């Protein structure tokens, strides 16, 4: 399957919506693999803007935070503050195995205990290490049509 | 140069004790006297040797154990590593070699001196605008001009080196190695696997050697194109950046078809490589077919891919607008050598200056300095890499001192992309005749059991950022006692600082230009472009 085929909304089983979703990226201690795949979204092959998905650069404009990485203890506070700056409803989508439960870092001390505010905000998870772009897009679109 | 190097080896023999050597290109001495160590470092510095890595290790539980520090040195013209070992009963009792090798400061987790509080500060981070890793930049600014910049990266610490020893065995440590820096996953796992193979003393099957060479170049290719795309984006050359991001995605899909993973995860194993079952062979034919399928007939072969890239790559380099904007962020050759810069960063600062005369250029490329794998067996490949080192075409130079700037790094990436494609082509020709049904990896488990406990080995590979070095020590249960990871970014962040800080400007600029028009002074909005041209890893620095 080529990329173009993968991304026919028909094949994704998703109805195009007339809504839009602005996502902000927050790195919580990743290896840069997930960032790389997130950055692929804006390439013309995927062209997420046609779905109403748009990358924003400040939490004040964000509908959802795309969280990557294991959530290290040092980054919990900046993460919380970013979340506070976001308008309601606050939503997080965790991208990659690391962001879910630590992946291969699971149970080690670099994976911090997440405060309730962050835990409650997690609305979806995209599995994979790193998840390929079309999987991320599918997840974002599901969130958009919710 | 080799004579000087040999003289130092003889000197070491006099001053220290030789230890068992694991590889023929590594010589190991224990030095007992503080002054001897410093004197040796001084003479190493004088002949132009560079620091490869420094490993501090707590070996108190060994027989006659103590704290130890291993200094690895090498020379650009000799395929040799010199290991100077220092032992002490106290953890803090180590002679500092910072005076001889300032690059060693990169290993010390100490934040730089606080910036004068009375000046204007601008703090950016840890979260950035865009899809970037977390880290903090602290700019001391005067109006718009940057006086000085500091980096704070501790946010991302994942305790990688500790994890190697607690959660992984020698045989499955590759899983963690490729997650240290995701975009250099192949280089990292290759360096790790080579360290294990060196410990076990096994040879890798020939097909696997060639496959490793192929994937390493594929990784270099996609990352350089990605970087190029981001640079074009930073100067608002949107057409170029859009076209290049399509080409980048083609490569990612090509990776997936050849190795089963878009970022080449899970390919390397100690002893060789594994490929997905669906991949029966890799040849010109299969690569070309995959490319034309992925691009729906737009590019039908690798040379066509290269042409497509060069069309836009050259367009960026030749545009007057880019030449104007990219003349900033100058890393002088002296600074690059002093700070031990690696990879493209170092090579781009390596233009011949008038003062150099006929002197040999210093090379920072492990593919040439310490040939391994395909680069060792195939001299033609080394020649290809050698010809990458360009004389900057005269017409592109507005004045002869313009080198080591953003433009030079961009240009070098273009040349490296061209070389990478040539290398991949020749590797594919070799792979065409090779067997894929034989096992692609040699068994290492048995051989590892025979390795004496507390042996250590070095593994290295030239990734797209520079040389990745792994230092591995086996413990008494056959597991990992210590694994030290040295990503090229460890040294290169200091190089970026040197390219931005005002007091480290090349002196010639200070004399030549009035303050307001100085092209070497960086204003705050310039910083992203300079940062992007270095394209360093945050995760590889804090580990
Ligand atoms: S999930 Fe995988 S690719 Fe993503 S940050 Fe973690 S290790 Fe890296």
XYZ file of C-alpha atoms and ligand atoms in Angstrom:
697
model
C 0.000 0.000 0.000
C 1.346 3.415 -0.809
C 0.942 6.354 1.483
C -1.703 7.884 -0.718
C -3.788 4.766 -0.472
C -3.350 4.503 3.260
C -4.792 7.924 3.721
C -8.003 7.826 1.804
C -10.535 8.786 4.418
C -12.725 6.111 2.916
C -10.176 3.440 3.821
C -9.598 4.845 7.261
C -13.264 4.256 7.995
C -13.686 7.817 9.107
C -16.222 10.317 7.970
C -14.644 13.648 7.178
C -15.949 16.132 9.704
C -16.432 19.809 9.344
C -14.624 20.390 12.591
C -11.003 21.102 13.239
C -8.485 20.139 15.884
C -5.441 22.154 16.874
C -2.674 20.096 18.399
C 0.342 21.152 20.394
C 3.401 18.999 20.824
C 4.970 18.397 24.216
C 8.052 16.243 24.652
C 8.228 14.547 28.028
C 11.513 12.718 27.559
C 11.358 10.944 24.241
C 14.090 9.661 21.971
C 13.143 11.965 19.066
C 11.633 9.056 17.142
C 8.070 10.054 17.928
C 8.850 13.709 17.154
C 10.125 12.667 13.793
C 6.904 10.899 12.944
C 4.802 13.770 14.261
C 6.765 16.105 12.029
C 5.937 13.860 9.072
C 2.267 14.751 9.391
C 2.651 18.109 7.734
C 4.413 16.681 4.684
C 2.267 16.885 1.526
C 1.996 13.101 1.430
C -0.149 13.199 4.537
C -1.171 16.830 4.482
C -3.140 16.767 7.711
C -4.384 20.274 7.233
C -6.981 19.004 4.781
C -8.562 17.170 7.711
C -8.639 20.292 9.833
C -5.694 19.166 11.938
C -3.219 21.939 12.566
C -0.066 22.265 14.619
C -0.146 25.218 16.981
C 2.778 26.569 18.944
C 1.165 27.740 22.142
C -1.103 26.003 24.646
C -3.528 28.935 24.552
C -4.657 27.844 21.099
C -4.502 24.087 21.559
C -7.411 21.660 21.587
C -5.224 18.700 22.394
C -1.662 18.085 23.502
C 0.299 15.426 21.641
C 2.458 14.011 24.411
C 5.574 12.002 23.584
C 8.146 10.424 25.846
C 8.256 8.740 29.218
C 7.204 11.705 31.372
C 10.346 12.261 33.395
C 10.040 13.689 36.924
C 11.627 16.969 35.841
C 9.085 17.542 33.110
C 5.969 16.893 35.169
C 5.746 20.471 36.369
C 6.212 22.158 32.975
C 3.675 19.688 31.624
C 1.167 20.617 34.296
C 1.653 24.290 33.659
C 1.147 23.792 29.943
C -2.041 21.935 30.690
C -3.265 24.721 32.939
C -2.684 27.250 30.182
C -4.878 25.291 27.840
C -8.576 26.133 27.421
C -11.156 23.574 28.546
C -11.781 20.796 27.708
C -8.180 19.808 28.365
C -7.226 16.767 26.388
C -4.002 14.852 25.917
C -3.216 12.242 23.316
C -0.237 10.067 24.214
C 1.932 9.151 21.268
C 4.174 6.104 21.346
C 4.709 3.290 23.815
C 6.898 5.479 26.031
C 4.100 7.942 26.639
C 1.628 5.206 27.510
C 3.344 3.438 30.386
C 7.052 3.918 29.733
C 7.483 1.197 27.113
C 10.853 -0.391 27.721
C 11.432 2.173 30.460
C 8.406 0.892 32.354
C 8.896 0.674 36.078
C 12.178 2.561 36.179
C 12.672 5.796 38.036
C 12.668 7.924 34.899
C 8.948 7.311 34.566
C 7.335 9.705 37.008
C 4.029 9.202 38.709
C 1.626 11.390 36.812
C -0.518 13.824 38.746
C -4.248 13.351 38.506
C -4.711 16.393 36.300
C -2.572 14.831 33.604
C -4.025 11.360 34.014
C -7.583 12.600 33.712
C -6.816 14.585 30.611
C -5.539 11.631 28.612
C -8.197 11.027 26.003
C -6.507 8.636 23.602
C -3.360 6.652 23.024
C -1.499 5.825 19.838
C 0.526 2.624 20.263
C 3.751 1.957 18.411
C 7.417 2.736 18.738
C 7.139 5.130 17.012
C 3.625 4.971 15.566
C 3.618 5.563 11.806
C 2.015 8.836 10.656
C -1.173 7.337 9.289
C -1.901 5.727 12.636
C -1.384 9.048 14.414
C -3.675 10.761 11.939
C -6.382 8.156 12.414
C -6.263 8.654 16.162
C -6.355 12.429 15.871
C -9.303 12.246 13.501
C -11.221 10.029 15.902
C -10.617 12.589 18.599
C -11.723 15.345 16.284
C -15.057 13.749 15.531
C -15.788 13.039 19.198
C 52.360 11.993 12.009
C 52.650 8.280 12.647
C 56.194 8.803 13.857
C 54.967 11.285 16.472
C 52.233 8.884 17.474
C 54.733 6.049 17.842
C 56.986 8.296 19.879
C 54.115 8.888 22.289
C 53.419 5.163 22.482
C 57.059 4.606 23.378
C 56.786 7.347 25.956
C 53.709 5.669 27.464
C 55.578 2.406 27.649
C 58.249 4.124 29.678
C 55.877 5.891 32.037
C 53.181 3.266 32.499
C 52.342 -0.422 32.346
C 50.963 -2.028 29.234
C 47.734 -3.903 29.605
C 46.243 -6.659 27.531
C 44.990 -5.404 24.179
C 41.649 -6.610 22.876
C 41.758 -5.165 19.383
C 44.883 -4.657 17.345
C 44.247 -0.936 17.010
C 43.815 -0.280 20.729
C 46.757 0.145 23.037
C 46.144 0.378 26.747
C 48.460 1.801 29.406
C 48.067 2.343 33.118
C 49.652 5.599 34.165
C 50.506 5.985 37.831
C 51.930 9.431 38.061
C 49.778 12.529 37.814
C 52.416 14.611 36.101
C 53.113 11.844 33.615
C 49.477 11.734 32.608
C 49.312 15.484 32.141
C 52.586 15.517 30.215
C 51.320 12.768 27.926
C 48.097 14.648 27.334
C 50.083 17.734 26.517
C 52.167 16.000 23.902
C 49.068 14.302 22.504
C 47.495 17.702 22.104
C 50.599 18.988 20.380
C 50.560 16.343 17.671
C 46.884 17.039 17.003
C 45.370 14.000 18.699
C 41.738 14.231 19.767
C 39.691 12.928 22.627
C 37.383 10.053 21.713
C 35.705 9.514 25.045
C 36.350 9.444 28.768
C 34.894 6.667 30.874
C 34.763 6.898 34.648
C 34.067 3.606 36.312
C 33.640 2.381 39.849
C 35.571 -0.890 39.970
C 35.946 -1.271 43.704
C 34.327 -4.683 43.795
C 36.953 -6.154 41.488
C 40.141 -7.787 42.720
C 42.462 -4.940 43.700
C 39.639 -2.678 42.676
C 39.546 1.081 42.726
C 37.946 3.960 40.947
C 39.167 4.132 37.396
C 39.127 6.534 34.553
C 39.855 5.539 30.966
C 40.850 8.275 28.545
C 40.511 7.307 24.899
C 42.588 9.271 22.410
C 43.063 8.976 18.716
C 44.735 10.783 15.861
C 43.125 11.878 12.582
C 45.792 10.194 10.494
C 46.268 6.968 12.441
C 43.764 4.157 12.880
C 44.810 3.783 16.499
C 43.212 4.253 19.891
C 45.356 5.035 22.882
C 43.820 4.248 26.253
C 45.300 5.922 29.285
C 44.011 4.477 32.517
C 44.105 6.254 35.851
C 43.360 4.530 39.129
C 42.537 5.984 42.477
C 41.053 4.995 45.818
C 39.081 8.188 46.043
C 36.209 9.054 43.741
C 37.267 12.676 43.438
C 40.963 12.112 42.937
C 41.374 12.545 39.214
C 43.799 14.818 37.433
C 41.899 17.237 35.245
C 42.963 17.216 31.618
C 40.716 20.122 30.764
C 43.646 22.414 30.135
C 45.017 20.078 27.478
C 41.661 18.922 26.111
C 38.911 21.476 26.803
C 36.454 19.097 25.139
C 36.466 16.985 28.302
C 34.266 19.605 29.951
C 31.350 18.118 28.025
C 31.467 15.066 30.286
C 31.116 17.073 33.472
C 27.529 17.574 34.510
C 28.114 21.041 35.805
C 26.103 23.997 34.610
C 28.096 26.861 33.200
C 28.794 29.931 35.270
C 25.678 31.942 35.919
C 25.068 34.726 33.497
C 25.414 38.161 34.973
C 22.008 38.842 36.474
C 22.018 42.522 35.631
C 21.938 41.858 31.912
C 18.799 41.111 30.000
C 17.859 37.468 29.911
C 15.540 35.625 27.626
C 14.612 32.109 28.583
C 13.135 29.769 26.002
C 11.900 26.358 26.938
C 11.740 23.640 28.106
C 8.806 23.304 25.751
C 9.297 24.913 22.375
C 7.080 26.206 19.647
C 6.997 23.388 17.164
C 7.913 19.748 17.180
C 11.226 19.785 19.016
C 12.620 17.996 22.008
C 12.487 19.592 25.431
C 15.397 21.695 26.540
C 16.035 25.183 27.714
C 17.987 27.941 26.022
C 18.967 30.935 28.087
C 20.020 33.892 26.031
C 21.815 36.862 27.388
C 20.756 39.532 24.954
C 21.626 43.138 24.249
C 18.757 44.574 22.294
C 18.369 41.923 19.659
C 21.931 40.679 19.646
C 22.856 37.531 21.481
C 25.786 37.950 23.781
C 25.858 34.484 25.138
C 23.714 31.398 25.277
C 23.440 28.627 27.861
C 21.799 25.267 27.531
C 19.860 23.335 30.169
C 18.951 19.821 29.139
C 18.523 17.948 32.405
C 14.761 17.798 31.869
C 14.937 14.746 29.680
C 17.174 12.544 31.778
C 16.171 8.898 31.399
C 19.104 7.233 33.239
C 20.037 5.273 30.133
C 23.472 4.181 31.323
C 22.064 2.881 34.594
C 19.266 1.056 32.799
C 21.747 -0.852 30.672
C 23.195 -2.407 33.790
C 19.951 -3.123 35.625
C 17.392 -4.150 33.012
C 19.340 -5.513 30.075
C 21.739 -8.299 29.271
C 24.618 -8.076 26.845
C 22.550 -9.868 24.235
C 19.415 -7.725 24.349
C 20.937 -4.331 25.149
C 20.493 -3.374 21.507
C 16.849 -2.724 22.273
C 17.744 0.100 24.573
C 20.638 1.309 22.428
C 18.353 2.129 19.536
C 16.050 4.093 21.806
C 18.769 6.389 23.066
C 18.492 8.633 20.037
C 15.611 7.675 17.776
C 16.826 9.367 14.625
C 20.246 7.712 14.885
C 18.803 4.384 15.942
C 20.874 2.403 13.494
C 24.179 4.067 14.312
C 23.568 3.594 18.026
C 22.579 -0.040 17.819
C 25.462 -0.672 15.424
C 27.964 0.829 17.853
C 26.469 -1.236 20.671
C 26.509 -4.454 18.663
C 30.064 -3.851 17.557
C 31.101 -3.469 21.176
C 29.479 -6.804 22.029
C 31.088 -8.448 19.005
C 34.443 -7.068 20.021
C 33.920 -8.529 23.517
C 32.954 -11.909 22.088
C 35.554 -11.848 19.361
C 33.167 -12.991 16.648
C 33.089 -12.011 13.007
C 29.939 -10.854 11.288
C 28.801 -12.686 8.113
C 29.719 -10.816 4.966
C 26.153 -10.181 3.836
C 25.353 -8.654 7.216
C 28.374 -6.371 6.951
C 27.117 -5.031 3.658
C 23.572 -4.695 4.923
C 24.817 -2.711 7.892
C 26.682 -0.408 5.547
C 23.555 0.004 3.461
C 21.270 0.860 6.358
C 23.770 3.224 7.908
C 23.905 5.197 4.676
C 20.121 5.103 4.328
C 19.867 6.597 7.783
C 22.358 9.307 6.867
C 20.436 10.006 3.685
C 17.015 10.475 5.218
C 18.309 12.561 8.081
C 20.331 14.883 5.878
C 17.321 15.414 3.642
C 15.154 16.018 6.685
C 17.648 18.547 7.945
C 17.823 20.223 4.569
C 14.070 20.474 4.505
C 13.990 22.082 7.941
C 16.658 24.596 6.916
C 14.653 25.567 3.857
C 11.623 25.930 6.077
C 13.515 28.189 8.475
C 14.362 30.663 5.732
C 10.789 30.500 4.421
C 11.713 28.707 1.198
C 8.461 26.819 1.361
C 8.415 25.308 -2.082
C 11.797 23.713 -1.556
C 10.963 22.516 1.934
C 7.685 20.972 0.775
C 9.295 19.137 -2.109
C 12.072 17.864 0.120
C 9.687 16.647 2.777
C 8.033 14.481 0.122
C 11.419 13.010 -0.773
C 12.101 12.445 2.907
C 8.885 10.498 3.283
C 9.775 8.346 0.274
C 12.959 7.355 2.069
C 11.107 6.522 5.262
C 8.853 4.195 3.336
C 11.820 2.701 1.556
C 13.296 1.968 4.985
C 10.106 0.228 5.967
C 10.133 -1.954 2.887
C 13.777 -2.925 3.238
C 14.018 -3.368 6.993
C 10.486 -3.566 8.301
C 10.711 -0.322 10.257
C 10.556 3.286 9.186
C 13.368 4.336 11.527
C 15.374 1.115 11.104
C 14.587 -0.101 14.633
C 15.137 -3.759 15.357
C 17.523 -4.532 12.514
C 20.842 -4.873 14.317
C 21.639 -7.807 16.553
C 24.923 -8.667 18.207
C 26.559 -10.807 15.528
C 24.710 -9.495 12.511
C 21.331 -8.248 11.353
C 17.809 -9.591 11.007
C 15.455 -8.795 8.182
C 11.708 -9.366 8.012
C 10.701 -12.606 6.326
C 9.165 -10.747 3.423
C 12.545 -9.378 2.381
C 14.170 -12.112 0.335
C 16.895 -10.061 -1.217
C 17.984 -6.481 -1.617
C 19.238 -5.387 -4.998
C 19.126 -2.472 -7.417
C 16.002 -3.971 -8.797
C 14.101 -4.301 -5.544
C 15.098 -0.813 -4.369
C 14.121 0.793 -7.654
C 10.851 -1.080 -7.754
C 10.060 -0.081 -4.187
C 10.902 3.563 -4.898
C 8.722 3.752 -7.960
C 5.847 2.081 -6.133
C 6.129 4.391 -3.169
C 6.282 7.495 -5.313
C 3.633 6.249 -7.753
C 6.067 6.422 -10.643
C 7.522 9.813 -9.785
C 11.049 8.609 -9.035
C 11.982 5.272 -10.512
C 15.506 4.764 -9.262
C 17.984 6.068 -6.743
C 19.860 8.234 -9.289
C 16.526 9.737 -10.296
C 15.859 10.373 -6.630
C 19.186 12.136 -6.312
C 18.458 14.277 -9.366
C 15.163 15.246 -7.875
C 16.854 16.215 -4.638
C 19.659 18.135 -6.312
C 17.163 20.146 -8.291
C 15.813 21.643 -5.094
C 18.966 21.374 -3.025
C 20.943 23.418 -5.510
C 18.122 25.873 -5.810
C 18.370 26.643 -2.113
C 22.151 26.904 -2.146
C 22.182 29.163 -5.181
C 19.512 31.534 -4.030
C 20.948 34.899 -3.088
C 18.484 35.118 -0.260
C 19.783 31.952 1.382
C 23.406 32.924 0.884
C 22.694 36.179 2.637
C 20.878 34.632 5.583
C 23.139 31.657 6.042
C 26.380 33.524 6.532
C 25.928 33.384 10.288
C 26.821 30.991 13.069
C 30.495 30.681 12.287
C 32.374 27.907 14.013
C 36.045 28.581 13.417
C 38.386 25.720 12.714
C 40.346 26.508 15.855
C 37.184 26.291 17.967
C 36.093 23.091 16.278
C 39.405 21.433 17.062
C 39.569 22.823 20.585
C 36.065 21.650 21.491
C 36.412 18.313 19.735
C 33.478 18.884 17.372
C 32.286 15.846 15.419
C 30.690 14.850 12.175
C 29.319 17.376 9.719
C 29.787 20.143 12.266
C 33.528 19.608 12.352
C 33.943 18.851 8.683
C 32.109 22.007 7.663
C 34.588 24.084 9.652
C 37.405 22.407 7.872
C 37.800 24.577 4.822
C 41.305 25.336 3.826
C 42.356 28.736 5.043
C 45.085 30.808 3.517
C 47.251 30.350 6.590
C 47.034 26.581 6.250
C 49.043 26.505 3.064
C 49.503 22.923 2.003
C 48.838 21.438 5.409
C 46.582 18.388 5.484
C 43.030 19.039 6.468
C 41.944 17.404 9.665
C 39.361 14.743 9.101
C 36.688 13.852 11.607
C 35.086 10.859 10.018
C 35.320 7.443 11.599
C 34.602 5.876 8.232
C 38.020 7.115 7.181
C 39.888 7.428 10.466
C 38.968 4.028 11.829
C 37.536 2.104 8.900
C 35.178 -0.645 9.980
C 32.772 -2.962 8.227
C 32.327 -2.179 4.552
C 34.589 0.842 4.725
C 37.429 -1.407 5.744
C 36.991 -4.013 3.049
C 36.173 -1.614 0.254
C 38.793 1.034 -0.498
C 36.632 2.427 -3.317
C 34.056 3.532 -0.747
C 36.686 5.397 1.211
C 37.709 7.209 -1.950
C 34.117 8.240 -2.460
C 33.995 9.724 1.021
C 37.331 11.432 0.527
C 36.105 13.249 -2.535
C 33.211 14.614 -0.499
C 35.540 17.028 1.174
C 35.207 19.949 -1.115
C 37.035 23.063 -1.904
C 34.300 25.592 -1.508
C 33.704 26.900 -5.051
C 35.222 30.345 -5.353
C 32.174 32.008 -6.793
C 30.169 31.085 -3.715
C 32.580 32.741 -1.392
C 32.019 36.344 -0.797
C 35.155 36.572 1.237
C 37.658 33.903 1.968
C 36.996 33.705 5.694
C 33.388 32.649 5.258
C 33.509 29.074 6.357
C 32.109 26.963 9.114
C 28.891 28.948 8.842
C 25.346 27.760 8.257
C 25.923 27.885 4.530
C 28.986 25.660 4.740
C 27.101 23.070 6.767
C 24.192 23.100 4.343
C 26.534 22.715 1.427
C 28.374 19.858 3.066
C 25.107 18.053 3.666
C 24.310 18.315 -0.017
C 27.665 16.786 -0.872
C 27.218 14.036 1.704
C 23.825 13.165 0.291
C 25.443 12.773 -3.100
C 28.176 10.569 -1.648
C 25.671 8.491 0.307
C 23.714 7.709 -2.829
C 26.914 6.708 -4.620
C 27.872 4.459 -1.705
C 24.423 2.873 -1.577
C 24.604 2.192 -5.312
C 27.902 0.408 -5.009
C 26.746 -1.550 -1.939
C 23.666 -2.676 -3.847
C 25.862 -3.956 -6.653
C 27.727 -6.055 -4.103
C 24.556 -7.228 -2.406
C 23.178 -8.424 -5.721
C 25.631 -11.311 -5.763
C 25.223 -12.198 -2.092
C 23.335 -14.952 -0.361
C 20.359 -14.003 1.753
C 19.283 -17.515 2.697
C 22.300 -18.156 4.903
C 21.995 -16.935 8.511
C 22.523 -13.200 8.671
C 23.948 -13.262 12.134
C 26.714 -15.220 13.779
C 26.069 -16.795 17.196
C 27.715 -14.758 19.947
C 26.329 -16.298 23.120
C 28.890 -19.090 23.433
C 31.774 -16.840 22.571
C 30.593 -14.302 25.138
C 30.653 -16.943 27.863
C 34.297 -17.585 27.127
C 35.176 -13.916 27.477
C 36.806 -13.280 30.859
C 34.705 -11.291 33.315
C 35.294 -7.560 33.651
C 36.682 -7.297 30.154
C 35.728 -4.160 28.305
C 35.480 -3.211 24.662
C 34.837 -0.220 22.461
C 32.244 -0.105 19.695
C 31.889 2.762 17.272
C 30.045 3.764 14.149
C 29.869 6.947 12.118
C 26.272 8.085 12.278
C 24.891 11.077 10.447
C 25.697 13.447 13.306
C 29.163 12.061 13.832
C 30.796 9.154 15.583
C 28.769 7.229 18.135
C 30.939 5.425 20.676
C 29.869 2.718 23.126
C 32.055 1.427 25.910
C 30.945 -1.892 27.372
C 32.180 -3.880 30.344
C 31.053 -7.393 31.121
C 30.317 -8.269 34.741
C 30.854 -11.532 36.588
C 27.454 -12.926 35.628
C 28.013 -12.267 31.972
C 25.806 -9.194 32.037
C 26.574 -5.525 31.597
C 28.719 -3.997 34.322
C 28.914 -0.592 32.733
C 27.843 0.822 29.408
C 28.924 4.291 28.509
C 27.220 6.032 25.611
C 28.908 8.874 23.787
C 26.762 10.533 21.187
C 28.460 13.141 18.952
C 26.077 15.734 20.393
C 28.004 15.544 23.642
C 30.792 17.591 22.092
C 28.772 19.436 19.505
C 26.570 21.420 21.866
C 29.686 23.224 23.036
C 30.500 23.871 19.390
C 27.065 25.403 18.864
C 27.642 27.639 21.856
C 30.958 28.708 20.376
C 29.255 29.557 17.095
C 26.694 31.755 18.824
C 28.564 33.403 21.689
C 29.800 36.804 20.852
C 33.103 36.643 22.644
C 34.074 33.579 20.633
C 33.734 35.361 17.309
C 36.520 34.919 14.819
C 38.770 37.923 15.527
C 38.881 38.903 11.895
C 35.215 39.920 12.029
C 35.663 42.167 14.964
C 38.306 44.137 13.138
C 36.672 44.130 9.761
C 33.098 45.174 10.247
C 31.358 47.995 12.048
C 29.309 46.723 14.945
C 25.916 47.027 13.341
C 26.727 45.264 10.082
C 28.798 42.443 11.384
C 27.514 39.285 9.685
C 28.917 37.164 12.455
C 26.856 38.717 15.199
C 23.739 36.705 15.751
C 20.458 38.270 16.617
C 17.850 36.341 18.523
C 15.642 35.373 15.547
C 18.722 33.930 13.807
C 19.232 31.344 16.476
C 16.749 28.736 15.195
C 18.502 28.681 11.837
C 21.924 28.214 13.416
C 20.544 25.577 15.755
C 18.904 23.745 12.882
C 22.108 23.734 10.846
C 23.841 21.876 13.678
C 20.763 19.718 14.286
C 21.930 18.166 17.539
C 20.282 15.637 19.760
C 18.957 16.551 23.206
C 18.236 12.979 24.179
C 21.775 11.939 23.270
C 23.217 14.597 25.545
C 21.380 14.035 28.813
C 20.944 10.282 28.377
S 7.845 5.262 21.825
Fe 9.719 4.597 20.806
S 10.100 6.158 19.264
Fe 8.636 7.016 20.704
S 9.897 8.112 22.185
Fe 9.571 6.051 22.998
S 11.344 4.912 22.301
Fe 11.261 6.750 21.065
